[in-house]
Amino acid sequence: MLAYIVRRLLLIIPTLLGILLLNFIIIQAAPGGPVEQMIAKLEGFDAATGGATSRISGGGAEAGAAGANYRGAQGLDPKLIEEIRVMYGFDKSAPERFWIMLKSYAQLDFGKSFFRDAQVTDLILEKMPVSISLGLWSTLIMYLISIPLGIAKATRHGSSFDVWTSSAIIVGYAIPAFLFAVLLIVLFAGGSYFSWFPSRGLTSNDFDELSLTGKMLDYFWHLALPITALVIGNFATLTFLTKNSFLDEIGKQYVVTARAKGLTQNRVLYGHVFRNAMLLIIAGFPSAFIGIFFTGSLLIEVIFSLDGLGLLGFEAAISRDYPVVFGTLFMFTLLGLVVKLIGDITYTLVDPRIDFDSREG
């Protein structure tokens, strides 16, 4: 096990390098880099229209932001344009910029945002509590609901309970989480009916003045609607996965043998079936957590005015804030790889018979 963990940890390094390199190459091919963005602002144009980019490219620009040549730009002094390129580091070649970025990341220095006047690390730490709150509680509640429900459906397969719950789950799966969020605001956050919950923010304005109990209640009061929207829109897959895993195990010979020996239903289900059926569920935990943590909560953050990592990464990509884009990408990828490793290690906690050394062999 220890040798396997060491190998996996060492494998994280080339994996991170490959992901950063691939995304760096893709970004170079994307039009409208930070230099174009700044020139467009200085010339009074919206960079999203691409008007300024077409005026300043001069026909001699390299694809994307890398190494762009702004000869022929109108309305701005070429010296000013060169100063902007130097300010954003685009006076250097793409390989040189990538190498400088890697050296900085090796020291966990993600640089400074182009447009926010703040260190990328500070921005990530500032937005992290919102994303952790949404991802952690949503995933936890989703598993607490889906696993017991999936087991109940498996043991009552074909019954009216199974049919009705399946219908409700499919309806929840068919409606996107952001539509549930809008509906919850309309119903319970002062939209048209009740004002039982806040519609924005993670805490109240007087949060610092509350007692410890008051802070906890205020925190969960603000999270109630966002987490409900995320859970309703995401727990269907896990529920059906749990049900199908248990159904597959229940039909195997060792279960028939255990029942023939006179073991009770609960003893068969939780003493024998549970350990084998849960392996597949555990395998999906990292992707479920990372999916809600980083991507699934983006629209929820926007709807409920929660300033988290999803919104930060989205705005950085739109504005071509490359230090923030690559800083968040590095953190997302690293955390995803670590969580995946933790998921593999958890296999052995559920079933000690698993031997990673023999699997590698």
CSV table of C-alpha atoms in Angstrom, one decimal:
chain,number,residue,atom,x,y,z
A,1,MET,CA,0.0,0.0,0.0
A,2,LEU,CA,2.8,2.5,0.9
A,3,ALA,CA,4.6,1.8,-2.3
A,4,TYR,CA,1.4,2.3,-4.3
A,5,ILE,CA,0.7,5.6,-2.5
A,6,VAL,CA,4.3,6.8,-3.3
A,7,ARG,CA,3.9,5.9,-7.0
A,8,ARG,CA,0.6,7.7,-7.2
A,9,LEU,CA,2.0,10.8,-5.6
A,10,LEU,CA,5.0,10.8,-8.0
A,11,LEU,CA,2.6,10.4,-10.9
A,12,ILE,CA,0.8,13.6,-9.9
A,13,ILE,CA,3.8,15.7,-11.0
A,14,PRO,CA,3.8,14.7,-14.8
A,15,THR,CA,0.0,14.7,-14.8
A,16,LEU,CA,-0.1,18.3,-13.5
A,17,LEU,CA,2.6,19.2,-16.0
A,18,GLY,CA,0.7,17.7,-18.9
A,19,ILE,CA,-2.6,19.4,-18.0
A,20,LEU,CA,-1.0,22.8,-17.6
A,21,LEU,CA,0.9,22.4,-20.9
A,22,LEU,CA,-2.2,21.3,-22.8
A,23,ASN,CA,-4.3,24.2,-21.5
A,24,PHE,CA,-1.4,26.7,-22.1
A,25,ILE,CA,-1.3,25.6,-25.7
A,26,ILE,CA,-5.1,25.9,-26.1
A,27,ILE,CA,-5.1,29.4,-24.5
A,28,GLN,CA,-2.4,30.6,-27.0
A,29,ALA,CA,-4.8,29.8,-29.8
A,30,ALA,CA,-7.7,31.7,-28.2
A,31,PRO,CA,-8.2,35.2,-29.6
A,32,GLY,CA,-8.4,38.2,-27.4
A,33,GLY,CA,-5.6,37.9,-24.8
A,34,PRO,CA,-5.0,40.3,-21.9
A,35,VAL,CA,-3.0,42.7,-24.1
A,36,GLU,CA,-5.9,43.0,-26.5
A,37,GLN,CA,-8.3,43.4,-23.6
A,38,MET,CA,-6.3,46.3,-22.1
A,39,ILE,CA,-5.9,48.0,-25.5
A,40,ALA,CA,-9.6,47.6,-26.2
A,41,LYS,CA,-10.4,49.3,-22.9
A,42,LEU,CA,-8.0,52.1,-23.5
A,43,GLU,CA,-9.5,52.7,-27.0
A,44,GLY,CA,-13.0,52.7,-25.5
A,45,PHE,CA,-14.2,49.4,-27.0
A,46,ASP,CA,-15.7,46.4,-25.4
A,47,ALA,CA,-13.2,43.6,-25.8
A,48,ALA,CA,-16.0,41.1,-26.2
A,49,THR,CA,-17.0,42.6,-29.6
A,50,GLY,CA,-13.5,41.9,-30.9
A,51,GLY,CA,-13.5,45.4,-32.6
A,52,ALA,CA,-10.2,46.5,-31.0
A,53,THR,CA,-8.6,43.1,-31.7
A,54,SER,CA,-9.2,43.4,-35.4
A,55,ARG,CA,-7.8,46.9,-35.5
A,56,ILE,CA,-4.6,46.2,-33.6
A,57,SER,CA,-3.7,42.8,-34.9
A,58,GLY,CA,-2.3,44.3,-38.1
A,59,GLY,CA,-2.3,41.0,-39.9
A,60,GLY,CA,1.0,40.0,-38.4
A,61,ALA,CA,-0.2,38.6,-35.1
A,62,GLU,CA,0.5,35.1,-33.9
A,63,ALA,CA,-2.5,32.9,-33.1
A,64,GLY,CA,-3.8,33.9,-29.7
A,65,ALA,CA,-2.2,36.2,-27.2
A,66,ALA,CA,1.3,34.8,-27.5
A,67,GLY,CA,3.8,37.0,-29.4
A,68,ALA,CA,1.2,39.2,-30.9
A,69,ASN,CA,2.5,42.0,-33.1
A,70,TYR,CA,0.5,45.2,-32.8
A,71,ARG,CA,2.1,47.2,-35.7
A,72,GLY,CA,-0.5,49.2,-37.5
A,73,ALA,CA,-2.6,49.8,-34.4
A,74,GLN,CA,-4.4,53.1,-34.6
A,75,GLY,CA,-5.1,55.6,-31.8
A,76,LEU,CA,-2.5,54.4,-29.4
A,77,ASP,CA,1.2,55.1,-29.2
A,78,PRO,CA,3.3,52.0,-30.1
A,79,LYS,CA,5.4,52.6,-27.1
A,80,LEU,CA,2.4,52.4,-24.8
A,81,ILE,CA,1.4,49.1,-26.5
A,82,GLU,CA,4.9,47.8,-25.9
A,83,GLU,CA,4.7,48.8,-22.3
A,84,ILE,CA,1.4,46.9,-22.0
A,85,ARG,CA,3.0,43.8,-23.5
A,86,VAL,CA,5.9,44.0,-21.1
A,87,MET,CA,3.5,44.6,-18.1
A,88,TYR,CA,1.7,41.3,-18.9
A,89,GLY,CA,4.9,39.4,-19.8
A,90,PHE,CA,4.1,39.1,-23.4
A,91,ASP,CA,7.4,40.5,-24.5
A,92,LYS,CA,8.7,36.9,-23.9
A,93,SER,CA,8.1,33.9,-26.1
A,94,ALA,CA,5.5,31.4,-25.2
A,95,PRO,CA,8.0,28.6,-24.1
A,96,GLU,CA,9.8,31.1,-21.9
A,97,ARG,CA,6.5,32.3,-20.2
A,98,PHE,CA,5.5,28.6,-19.6
A,99,TRP,CA,8.9,27.9,-18.0
A,100,ILE,CA,8.6,30.9,-15.8
A,101,MET,CA,5.1,29.9,-14.7
A,102,LEU,CA,6.3,26.4,-13.8
A,103,LYS,CA,9.1,27.7,-11.7
A,104,SER,CA,6.7,30.0,-9.8
A,105,TYR,CA,4.2,27.2,-9.3
A,106,ALA,CA,6.9,24.9,-7.9
A,107,GLN,CA,7.1,27.5,-5.1
A,108,LEU,CA,3.3,27.8,-4.9
A,109,ASP,CA,3.5,31.3,-6.2
A,110,PHE,CA,0.7,31.8,-8.7
A,111,GLY,CA,1.5,35.4,-9.4
A,112,LYS,CA,-0.8,38.5,-9.4
A,113,SER,CA,-4.1,38.9,-11.2
A,114,PHE,CA,-4.0,41.1,-14.3
A,115,PHE,CA,-7.2,42.9,-13.5
A,116,ARG,CA,-8.0,42.5,-9.8
A,117,ASP,CA,-4.9,44.0,-8.2
A,118,ALA,CA,-4.5,41.0,-5.9
A,119,GLN,CA,-2.4,37.9,-5.5
A,120,VAL,CA,-4.0,34.8,-7.1
A,121,THR,CA,-3.4,32.9,-3.8
A,122,ASP,CA,-5.3,35.5,-1.9
A,123,LEU,CA,-8.2,35.4,-4.3
A,124,ILE,CA,-8.4,31.6,-4.1
A,125,LEU,CA,-8.3,31.6,-0.3
A,126,GLU,CA,-10.9,34.3,-0.3
A,127,LYS,CA,-13.3,32.4,-2.5
A,128,MET,CA,-12.5,28.9,-1.0
A,129,PRO,CA,-15.0,29.0,1.9
A,130,VAL,CA,-18.0,29.4,-0.4
A,131,SER,CA,-17.0,26.5,-2.7
A,132,ILE,CA,-16.0,24.2,0.1
A,133,SER,CA,-19.4,24.9,1.8
A,134,LEU,CA,-21.3,24.1,-1.3
A,135,GLY,CA,-19.3,21.1,-2.4
A,136,LEU,CA,-18.8,19.5,1.0
A,137,TRP,CA,-22.4,19.8,2.4
A,138,SER,CA,-24.0,19.0,-1.0
A,139,THR,CA,-21.9,15.9,-1.5
A,140,LEU,CA,-22.4,14.7,2.1
A,141,ILE,CA,-26.2,15.2,2.0
A,142,MET,CA,-26.4,13.6,-1.4
A,143,TYR,CA,-24.6,10.5,-0.2
A,144,LEU,CA,-26.7,10.4,3.0
A,145,ILE,CA,-29.9,10.4,1.0
A,146,SER,CA,-28.9,8.4,-2.1
A,147,ILE,CA,-27.3,5.4,-0.4
A,148,PRO,CA,-30.1,4.5,2.0
A,149,LEU,CA,-32.7,5.3,-0.7
A,150,GLY,CA,-30.8,3.1,-3.3
A,151,ILE,CA,-30.6,0.2,-0.8
A,152,ALA,CA,-34.3,0.5,0.0
A,153,LYS,CA,-35.2,0.5,-3.7
A,154,ALA,CA,-33.0,-2.5,-4.3
A,155,THR,CA,-34.6,-4.5,-1.5
A,156,ARG,CA,-38.1,-3.5,-2.8
A,157,HIS,CA,-37.3,-3.8,-6.5
A,158,GLY,CA,-40.5,-3.7,-8.6
A,159,SER,CA,-42.8,-2.6,-5.7
A,160,SER,CA,-44.9,0.5,-5.7
A,161,PHE,CA,-42.3,2.3,-3.5
A,162,ASP,CA,-39.7,1.6,-6.2
A,163,VAL,CA,-41.9,2.9,-9.0
A,164,TRP,CA,-43.0,6.1,-7.2
A,165,THR,CA,-39.5,7.0,-6.0
A,166,SER,CA,-38.0,6.3,-9.4
A,167,SER,CA,-40.6,8.7,-11.0
A,168,ALA,CA,-39.7,11.4,-8.5
A,169,ILE,CA,-36.0,10.9,-9.0
A,170,ILE,CA,-36.3,11.1,-12.7
A,171,VAL,CA,-38.3,14.3,-12.5
A,172,GLY,CA,-35.6,15.8,-10.2
A,173,TYR,CA,-32.8,14.6,-12.6
A,174,ALA,CA,-34.6,16.1,-15.7
A,175,ILE,CA,-34.8,19.6,-14.2
A,176,PRO,CA,-31.5,21.4,-14.0
A,177,ALA,CA,-30.2,22.5,-10.6
A,178,PHE,CA,-30.3,26.2,-11.5
A,179,LEU,CA,-34.1,26.0,-12.4
A,180,PHE,CA,-34.7,24.5,-9.0
A,181,ALA,CA,-32.7,27.4,-7.5
A,182,VAL,CA,-34.9,30.0,-9.3
A,183,LEU,CA,-38.0,28.1,-8.1
A,184,LEU,CA,-36.8,28.0,-4.5
A,185,ILE,CA,-36.1,31.8,-4.6
A,186,VAL,CA,-39.5,32.5,-6.0
A,187,LEU,CA,-41.2,30.3,-3.3
A,188,PHE,CA,-39.1,30.7,-0.2
A,189,ALA,CA,-36.7,33.7,-0.6
A,190,GLY,CA,-39.1,36.6,-1.1
A,191,GLY,CA,-39.7,36.1,-4.8
A,192,SER,CA,-43.5,35.9,-4.8
A,193,TYR,CA,-44.7,33.9,-1.8
A,194,PHE,CA,-42.6,33.5,1.4
A,195,SER,CA,-39.5,35.2,2.8
A,196,TRP,CA,-38.2,32.4,5.0
A,197,PHE,CA,-34.6,32.3,3.6
A,198,PRO,CA,-32.1,34.8,2.4
A,199,SER,CA,-31.6,35.0,-1.4
A,200,ARG,CA,-28.0,36.0,-1.5
A,201,GLY,CA,-24.7,35.8,0.4
A,202,LEU,CA,-23.1,33.2,2.7
A,203,THR,CA,-23.6,35.1,5.9
A,204,SER,CA,-25.6,38.0,7.3
A,205,ASN,CA,-24.2,41.5,7.7
A,206,ASP,CA,-24.2,41.2,11.5
A,207,PHE,CA,-22.5,37.8,11.4
A,208,ASP,CA,-19.5,38.9,13.5
A,209,GLU,CA,-21.8,40.1,16.3
A,210,LEU,CA,-23.6,36.8,16.6
A,211,SER,CA,-22.8,34.1,19.2
A,212,LEU,CA,-21.2,30.8,18.1
A,213,THR,CA,-24.6,29.1,17.9
A,214,GLY,CA,-26.0,32.1,16.1
A,215,LYS,CA,-23.2,32.0,13.6
A,216,MET,CA,-23.8,28.3,12.9
A,217,LEU,CA,-27.5,28.8,12.4
A,218,ASP,CA,-27.0,31.9,10.2
A,219,TYR,CA,-24.4,29.9,8.1
A,220,PHE,CA,-26.8,27.0,7.4
A,221,TRP,CA,-29.7,29.4,7.0
A,222,HIS,CA,-28.0,31.0,4.0
A,223,LEU,CA,-26.9,27.6,2.7
A,224,ALA,CA,-30.3,25.9,2.9
A,225,LEU,CA,-31.6,26.9,-0.5
A,226,PRO,CA,-28.3,26.6,-2.6
A,227,ILE,CA,-27.6,23.1,-1.2
A,228,THR,CA,-31.2,22.0,-1.7
A,229,ALA,CA,-31.0,23.0,-5.3
A,230,LEU,CA,-27.7,21.2,-5.8
A,231,VAL,CA,-28.8,18.0,-4.0
A,232,ILE,CA,-32.1,17.7,-5.9
A,233,GLY,CA,-30.4,18.1,-9.2
A,234,ASN,CA,-27.6,15.7,-8.6
A,235,PHE,CA,-28.6,12.8,-6.4
A,236,ALA,CA,-30.4,10.7,-9.1
A,237,THR,CA,-27.3,9.1,-10.6
A,238,LEU,CA,-25.9,8.1,-7.3
A,239,THR,CA,-29.3,6.6,-6.1
A,240,PHE,CA,-29.7,4.5,-9.2
A,241,LEU,CA,-26.0,3.5,-9.1
A,242,THR,CA,-26.5,2.3,-5.5
A,243,LYS,CA,-29.6,0.4,-6.4
A,244,ASN,CA,-28.1,-1.4,-9.4
A,245,SER,CA,-24.9,-2.2,-7.5
A,246,PHE,CA,-27.0,-3.9,-4.7
A,247,LEU,CA,-29.2,-5.7,-7.2
A,248,ASP,CA,-26.2,-7.1,-8.9
A,249,GLU,CA,-24.7,-8.4,-5.7
A,250,ILE,CA,-28.0,-9.7,-4.3
A,251,GLY,CA,-28.3,-12.0,-7.3
A,252,LYS,CA,-24.9,-13.7,-6.7
A,253,GLN,CA,-24.4,-17.2,-5.4
A,254,TYR,CA,-22.8,-16.2,-2.1
A,255,VAL,CA,-26.0,-14.3,-1.1
A,256,VAL,CA,-28.1,-17.4,-1.9
A,257,THR,CA,-25.7,-19.5,0.2
A,258,ALA,CA,-25.9,-17.0,3.1
A,259,ARG,CA,-29.6,-17.1,3.1
A,260,ALA,CA,-29.7,-20.8,2.9
A,261,LYS,CA,-27.6,-20.9,6.1
A,262,GLY,CA,-30.4,-19.0,7.9
A,263,LEU,CA,-28.9,-15.6,8.1
A,264,THR,CA,-31.3,-12.7,8.5
A,265,GLN,CA,-32.0,-10.2,5.7
A,266,ASN,CA,-30.1,-7.4,7.5
A,267,ARG,CA,-27.2,-9.7,8.2
A,268,VAL,CA,-27.0,-10.7,4.6
A,269,LEU,CA,-27.5,-7.2,3.3
A,270,TYR,CA,-25.1,-5.3,5.6
A,271,GLY,CA,-22.7,-8.1,6.5
A,272,HIS,CA,-22.0,-9.4,3.0
A,273,VAL,CA,-23.6,-7.4,0.2
A,274,PHE,CA,-22.8,-4.0,1.5
A,275,ARG,CA,-19.1,-4.3,1.4
A,276,ASN,CA,-19.0,-5.5,-2.2
A,277,ALA,CA,-21.7,-3.2,-3.5
A,278,MET,CA,-20.2,-0.1,-2.0
A,279,LEU,CA,-16.9,-0.4,-4.0
A,280,LEU,CA,-18.5,1.1,-7.1
A,281,ILE,CA,-20.2,3.9,-5.0
A,282,ILE,CA,-16.8,4.8,-3.5
A,283,ALA,CA,-15.2,4.9,-6.9
A,284,GLY,CA,-17.7,7.7,-7.9
A,285,PHE,CA,-17.1,9.9,-4.9
A,286,PRO,CA,-14.1,11.9,-6.2
A,287,SER,CA,-15.9,12.8,-9.4
A,288,ALA,CA,-19.1,13.7,-7.6
A,289,PHE,CA,-17.3,15.9,-5.1
A,290,ILE,CA,-15.1,17.6,-7.6
A,291,GLY,CA,-18.0,18.0,-10.0
A,292,ILE,CA,-20.1,19.9,-7.4
A,293,PHE,CA,-17.1,21.6,-5.9
A,294,PHE,CA,-15.9,23.3,-9.1
A,295,THR,CA,-18.4,23.1,-11.9
A,296,GLY,CA,-21.8,22.1,-10.7
A,297,SER,CA,-22.1,25.1,-8.4
A,298,LEU,CA,-21.2,27.9,-10.9
A,299,LEU,CA,-24.8,28.9,-11.8
A,300,ILE,CA,-25.8,28.4,-8.2
A,301,GLU,CA,-23.1,30.8,-7.1
A,302,VAL,CA,-24.4,33.3,-9.6
A,303,ILE,CA,-28.1,32.9,-8.7
A,304,PHE,CA,-27.5,33.2,-5.0
A,305,SER,CA,-24.8,35.8,-5.3
A,306,LEU,CA,-22.2,33.5,-3.7
A,307,ASP,CA,-18.7,34.6,-4.7
A,308,GLY,CA,-16.9,31.2,-4.9
A,309,LEU,CA,-14.2,29.6,-7.0
A,310,GLY,CA,-16.5,28.6,-9.8
A,311,LEU,CA,-17.5,32.2,-10.4
A,312,LEU,CA,-13.9,33.3,-10.0
A,313,GLY,CA,-12.6,30.9,-12.7
A,314,PHE,CA,-15.5,31.7,-15.1
A,315,GLU,CA,-14.9,35.5,-14.8
A,316,ALA,CA,-11.1,35.0,-15.2
A,317,ALA,CA,-11.6,32.9,-18.4
A,318,ILE,CA,-13.9,35.6,-19.9
A,319,SER,CA,-11.5,38.4,-19.1
A,320,ARG,CA,-8.4,36.4,-20.0
A,321,ASP,CA,-6.9,36.8,-16.6
A,322,TYR,CA,-4.3,34.1,-17.2
A,323,PRO,CA,-2.7,34.1,-13.7
A,324,VAL,CA,-6.1,33.4,-12.1
A,325,VAL,CA,-7.0,30.9,-14.9
A,326,PHE,CA,-3.9,28.8,-14.4
A,327,GLY,CA,-3.8,29.3,-10.6
A,328,THR,CA,-7.3,27.9,-10.2
A,329,LEU,CA,-6.6,25.2,-12.8
A,330,PHE,CA,-3.5,24.1,-10.9
A,331,MET,CA,-5.4,24.0,-7.6
A,332,PHE,CA,-8.5,22.2,-9.1
A,333,THR,CA,-6.3,19.6,-10.8
A,334,LEU,CA,-4.1,19.0,-7.7
A,335,LEU,CA,-7.1,18.6,-5.4
A,336,GLY,CA,-8.9,16.3,-7.9
A,337,LEU,CA,-5.8,14.0,-8.2
A,338,VAL,CA,-5.4,13.9,-4.4
A,339,VAL,CA,-9.1,13.1,-3.8
A,340,LYS,CA,-8.9,10.4,-6.5
A,341,LEU,CA,-6.0,8.8,-4.5
A,342,ILE,CA,-8.0,9.1,-1.3
A,343,GLY,CA,-10.9,7.3,-3.0
A,344,ASP,CA,-8.6,4.4,-4.1
A,345,ILE,CA,-7.2,4.1,-0.6
A,346,THR,CA,-10.7,4.0,0.8
A,347,TYR,CA,-11.3,0.8,-1.2
A,348,THR,CA,-9.1,-1.0,1.3
A,349,LEU,CA,-11.1,0.4,4.3
A,350,VAL,CA,-14.3,-1.1,2.8
A,351,ASP,CA,-12.7,-4.3,1.6
A,352,PRO,CA,-9.3,-5.2,3.1
A,353,ARG,CA,-9.0,-8.0,0.5
A,354,ILE,CA,-8.0,-5.5,-2.1
A,355,ASP,CA,-4.2,-5.6,-2.8
A,356,PHE,CA,-2.9,-2.7,-4.9
A,357,ASP,CA,0.5,-4.4,-5.3
A,358,SER,CA,-1.0,-7.4,-6.9
A,359,ARG,CA,-3.2,-5.2,-9.1
A,360,GLU,CA,-0.1,-3.3,-10.3
A,361,GLY,CA,1.6,-6.5,-11.0
